[in-house]
PDB file of C-alpha atoms in Angstrom:
ATOM      1  CA  MET K   1      20.407-167.018 123.102  1.00 90.00           C
ATOM      2  CA  ARG K   2      20.120-163.704 124.869  1.00 95.00           C
ATOM      3  CA  LEU K   3      22.104-161.405 127.119  1.00 97.00           C
ATOM      4  CA  PHE K   4      21.258-160.305 130.597  1.00 98.00           C
ATOM      5  CA  LEU K   5      23.201-157.473 132.339  1.00 98.00           C
ATOM      6  CA  LYS K   6      22.910-157.469 136.133  1.00 98.00           C
ATOM      7  CA  ARG K   7      24.359-154.315 137.689  1.00 98.00           C
ATOM      8  CA  THR K   8      25.898-155.070 141.053  1.00 97.00           C
ATOM      9  CA  LEU K   9      27.747-151.976 142.367  1.00 97.00           C
ATOM     10  CA  THR K  10      27.592-148.252 141.606  1.00 96.00           C
ATOM     11  CA  SER K  11      29.957-145.534 142.851  1.00 96.00           C
ATOM     12  CA  ASP K  12      30.469-141.892 142.035  1.00 96.00           C
ATOM     13  CA  LYS K  13      32.481-142.753 138.901  1.00 96.00           C
ATOM     14  CA  GLN K  14      31.293-146.149 137.641  1.00 97.00           C
ATOM     15  CA  THR K  15      28.890-149.045 137.648  1.00 98.00           C
ATOM     16  CA  LEU K  16      30.053-152.634 137.855  1.00 98.00           C
ATOM     17  CA  GLY K  17      27.995-155.693 136.804  1.00 98.00           C
ATOM     18  CA  ILE K  18      27.900-159.109 135.199  1.00 98.00           C
ATOM     19  CA  LEU K  19      26.852-159.828 131.680  1.00 98.00           C
ATOM     20  CA  TYR K  20      25.357-163.251 131.236  1.00 98.00           C
ATOM     21  CA  LEU K  21      24.902-165.158 127.996  1.00 97.00           C
ATOM     22  CA  LEU K  22      21.803-167.283 128.501  1.00 96.00           C
ATOM     23  CA  ASN K  23      20.119-170.130 126.609  1.00 91.00           C
ATOM     24  CA  ASP K  24      16.528-170.910 127.596  1.00 85.00           C
ATOM     25  CA  LYS K  25      17.280-174.657 127.723  1.00 89.00           C
ATOM     26  CA  GLU K  26      20.733-174.673 129.324  1.00 88.00           C
ATOM     27  CA  GLY K  27      20.710-171.488 131.476  1.00 94.00           C
ATOM     28  CA  ILE K  28      23.966-169.582 131.776  1.00 96.00           C
ATOM     29  CA  ILE K  29      26.396-170.396 128.966  1.00 96.00           C
ATOM     30  CA  ASP K  30      29.084-167.806 129.895  1.00 97.00           C
ATOM     31  CA  GLN K  31      29.534-164.565 131.788  1.00 98.00           C
ATOM     32  CA  TRP K  32      31.791-161.495 131.856  1.00 98.00           C
ATOM     33  CA  TYR K  33      32.296-158.533 134.171  1.00 98.00           C
ATOM     34  CA  THR K  34      31.041-155.184 133.004  1.00 98.00           C
ATOM     35  CA  LEU K  35      32.084-151.571 133.595  1.00 98.00           C
ATOM     36  CA  GLU K  36      29.834-148.591 132.870  1.00 98.00           C
ATOM     37  CA  LEU K  37      29.516-144.981 133.981  1.00 97.00           C
ATOM     38  CA  PRO K  38      27.264-144.231 137.075  1.00 97.00           C
ATOM     39  CA  ASP K  39      23.582-143.542 136.757  1.00 95.00           C
ATOM     40  CA  LYS K  40      23.081-139.875 135.786  1.00 95.00           C
ATOM     41  CA  ASN K  41      19.574-140.161 134.353  1.00 93.00           C
ATOM     42  CA  ASN K  42      20.676-141.575 130.981  1.00 92.00           C
ATOM     43  CA  GLU K  43      22.527-138.338 130.124  1.00 93.00           C
ATOM     44  CA  ARG K  44      24.606-138.671 126.926  1.00 92.00           C
ATOM     45  CA  ARG K  45      28.370-139.416 127.391  1.00 92.00           C
ATOM     46  CA  VAL K  46      28.309-139.179 131.249  1.00 95.00           C
ATOM     47  CA  SER K  47      25.786-141.849 132.286  1.00 96.00           C
ATOM     48  CA  ARG K  48      25.072-145.516 131.856  1.00 96.00           C
ATOM     49  CA  ILE K  49      22.004-146.316 129.787  1.00 95.00           C
ATOM     50  CA  SER K  50      18.625-146.897 131.428  1.00 93.00           C
ATOM     51  CA  LYS K  51      17.332-150.385 132.184  1.00 94.00           C
ATOM     52  CA  GLY K  52      15.172-152.180 129.648  1.00 95.00           C
ATOM     53  CA  THR K  53      15.176-154.786 126.915  1.00 96.00           C
ATOM     54  CA  ARG K  54      16.701-153.919 123.589  1.00 95.00           C
ATOM     55  CA  LYS K  55      18.051-155.412 120.393  1.00 96.00           C
ATOM     56  CA  ALA K  56      21.774-155.570 119.770  1.00 96.00           C
ATOM     57  CA  SER K  57      23.678-156.452 116.637  1.00 94.00           C
ATOM     58  CA  LYS K  58      27.270-157.174 115.682  1.00 95.00           C
ATOM     59  CA  HIS K  59      29.100-154.113 114.509  1.00 95.00           C
ATOM     60  CA  THR K  60      32.544-152.994 113.466  1.00 95.00           C
ATOM     61  CA  SER K  61      33.429-149.583 114.878  1.00 95.00           C
ATOM     62  CA  PRO K  62      36.208-147.497 113.403  1.00 95.00           C
ATOM     63  CA  LYS K  63      37.498-146.799 116.937  1.00 94.00           C
ATOM     64  CA  HIS K  64      36.725-150.035 118.847  1.00 95.00           C
ATOM     65  CA  GLY K  65      36.822-152.699 116.171  1.00 96.00           C
ATOM     66  CA  LYS K  66      34.395-155.684 116.405  1.00 96.00           C
ATOM     67  CA  CYS K  67      31.749-155.073 119.056  1.00 97.00           C
ATOM     68  CA  LEU K  68      28.003-155.095 119.783  1.00 96.00           C
ATOM     69  CA  TRP K  69      25.722-152.151 119.040  1.00 96.00           C
ATOM     70  CA  ILE K  70      22.768-151.765 121.428  1.00 96.00           C
ATOM     71  CA  ARG K  71      19.809-150.274 119.536  1.00 93.00           C
ATOM     72  CA  ASN K  72      16.795-148.208 120.522  1.00 89.00           C
ATOM     73  CA  VAL K  73      18.174-146.488 123.604  1.00 91.00           C
ATOM     74  CA  LEU K  74      15.962-143.463 124.299  1.00 87.00           C
ATOM     75  CA  ASN K  75      17.800-140.138 123.664  1.00 90.00           C
ATOM     76  CA  ARG K  76      21.100-142.051 122.996  1.00 91.00           C
ATOM     77  CA  SER K  77      22.889-143.419 119.983  1.00 89.00           C
ATOM     78  CA  GLU K  78      25.934-145.622 119.205  1.00 91.00           C
ATOM     79  CA  ILE K  79      25.835-147.450 122.539  1.00 96.00           C
ATOM     80  CA  LEU K  80      28.352-150.266 122.194  1.00 97.00           C
ATOM     81  CA  ILE K  81      29.663-153.282 124.161  1.00 98.00           C
ATOM     82  CA  HIS K  82      33.366-152.933 123.391  1.00 98.00           C
ATOM     83  CA  LYS K  83      36.847-153.483 124.752  1.00 97.00           C
ATOM     84  CA  GLY K  84      38.415-151.149 127.286  1.00 97.00           C
ATOM     85  CA  SER K  85      39.583-151.223 130.865  1.00 97.00           C
ATOM     86  CA  PHE K  86      38.741-147.981 132.648  1.00 97.00           C
ATOM     87  CA  TYR K  87      35.601-146.032 133.322  1.00 95.00           C
ATOM     88  CA  VAL K  88      37.037-143.120 131.289  1.00 93.00           C
ATOM     89  CA  ASN K  89      36.984-145.446 128.230  1.00 93.00           C
ATOM     90  CA  THR K  90      33.168-145.888 128.272  1.00 93.00           C
ATOM     91  CA  LEU K  91      31.561-142.528 127.316  1.00 92.00           C
ATOM     92  CA  GLY K  92      28.241-144.266 128.073  1.00 94.00           C
ATOM     93  CA  CYS K  93      29.076-147.645 126.504  1.00 96.00           C
ATOM     94  CA  ILE K  94      29.526-150.940 128.258  1.00 98.00           C
ATOM     95  CA  LEU K  95      33.021-152.458 128.685  1.00 98.00           C
ATOM     96  CA  ILE K  96      33.348-156.186 129.309  1.00 98.00           C
ATOM     97  CA  GLY K  97      36.293-158.221 130.771  1.00 98.00           C
ATOM     98  CA  LYS K  98      37.208-161.598 132.235  1.00 98.00           C
ATOM     99  CA  GLU K  99      38.185-160.152 135.670  1.00 98.00           C
ATOM    100  CA  LEU K 100      38.025-157.073 137.806  1.00 98.00           C
ATOM    101  CA  ALA K 101      41.147-155.444 139.270  1.00 98.00           C
ATOM    102  CA  ASP K 102      42.412-151.953 140.128  1.00 98.00           C
ATOM    103  CA  ILE K 103      45.081-152.081 137.434  1.00 97.00           C
ATOM    104  CA  ASN K 104      45.854-148.346 137.439  1.00 97.00           C
ATOM    105  CA  ASN K 105      45.793-147.871 141.266  1.00 98.00           C
ATOM    106  CA  ASP K 106      43.115-145.186 141.284  1.00 97.00           C
ATOM    107  CA  GLY K 107      40.946-146.924 143.863  1.00 97.00           C
ATOM    108  CA  TYR K 108      38.388-148.145 141.241  1.00 97.00           C
ATOM    109  CA  LEU K 109      38.003-151.579 139.811  1.00 98.00           C
ATOM    110  CA  ASP K 110      38.763-151.924 136.089  1.00 98.00           C
ATOM    111  CA  VAL K 111      37.918-154.733 133.677  1.00 98.00           C
ATOM    112  CA  VAL K 112      40.806-156.988 132.760  1.00 98.00           C
ATOM    113  CA  GLN K 113      41.291-159.153 129.562  1.00 98.00           C
ATOM    114  CA  SER K 114      38.684-157.099 127.752  1.00 98.00           C
ATOM    115  CA  LYS K 115      39.828-157.941 124.248  1.00 97.00           C
ATOM    116  CA  THR K 116      39.570-161.687 125.098  1.00 98.00           C
ATOM    117  CA  ALA K 117      36.028-161.137 126.574  1.00 98.00           C
ATOM    118  CA  VAL K 118      34.738-159.333 123.518  1.00 98.00           C
ATOM    119  CA  LYS K 119      36.200-161.977 121.218  1.00 97.00           C
ATOM    120  CA  GLU K 120      34.524-164.702 123.278  1.00 97.00           C
ATOM    121  CA  LEU K 121      31.160-162.948 123.332  1.00 97.00           C
ATOM    122  CA  LEU K 122      31.209-162.383 119.627  1.00 96.00           C
ATOM    123  CA  SER K 123      32.162-165.958 118.888  1.00 96.00           C
ATOM    124  CA  TYR K 124      29.005-167.193 120.627  1.00 95.00           C
ATOM    125  CA  LEU K 125      26.968-164.778 118.433  1.00 94.00           C
ATOM    126  CA  ASP K 126      28.698-165.660 115.191  1.00 88.00           C
ATOM    127  CA  ASP K 127      25.604-167.094 113.483  1.00 86.00           C
ATOM    128  CA  MET K 128      23.158-164.478 114.842  1.00 88.00           C
ATOM    129  CA  ASP K 129      22.124-161.232 113.107  1.00 81.00           C
ATOM    130  CA  SER K 130      20.486-159.742 116.213  1.00 81.00           C
ATOM    131  CA  ILE K 131      20.259-160.581 119.883  1.00 94.00           C
ATOM    132  CA  MET K 132      18.164-159.401 122.782  1.00 96.00           C
ATOM    133  CA  ILE K 133      19.791-157.807 125.767  1.00 96.00           C
ATOM    134  CA  GLU K 134      17.990-157.173 128.992  1.00 97.00           C
ATOM    135  CA  ILE K 135      19.553-154.578 131.283  1.00 96.00           C
ATOM    136  CA  ASP K 136      18.564-154.629 134.930  1.00 93.00           C
ATOM    137  CA  GLU K 137      19.357-152.292 137.806  1.00 78.00           C
TER     138      GLU K 137
END
């Protein structure tokens, strides 16, 4: 299995996308909406990460709990896929959710049911030590 992140919409404050869990034989197994910061040249804590293929591993963060850690991001460290709802929760990480909605009425879409989405994603990866994630523009 592998992950593929397709970014679909970027604004001044955030980037939205879809994270696909893929199997080479069956195609798409599941998918979740994503929320990241906008593209600001991979600058630490204010930008989404650059496109590319990287390894990820399961991780337990003191702040975010169970999540995925994306490794080998040039000039960046501790890039996680974790729960959260708003672009201000990312600091350069990737948030996932089951839906998109403007839940705080600020004019920007937020991810909804993030805790459930992270739990689902990790359940698929339960028996895997590492996974490949491809991040597209």
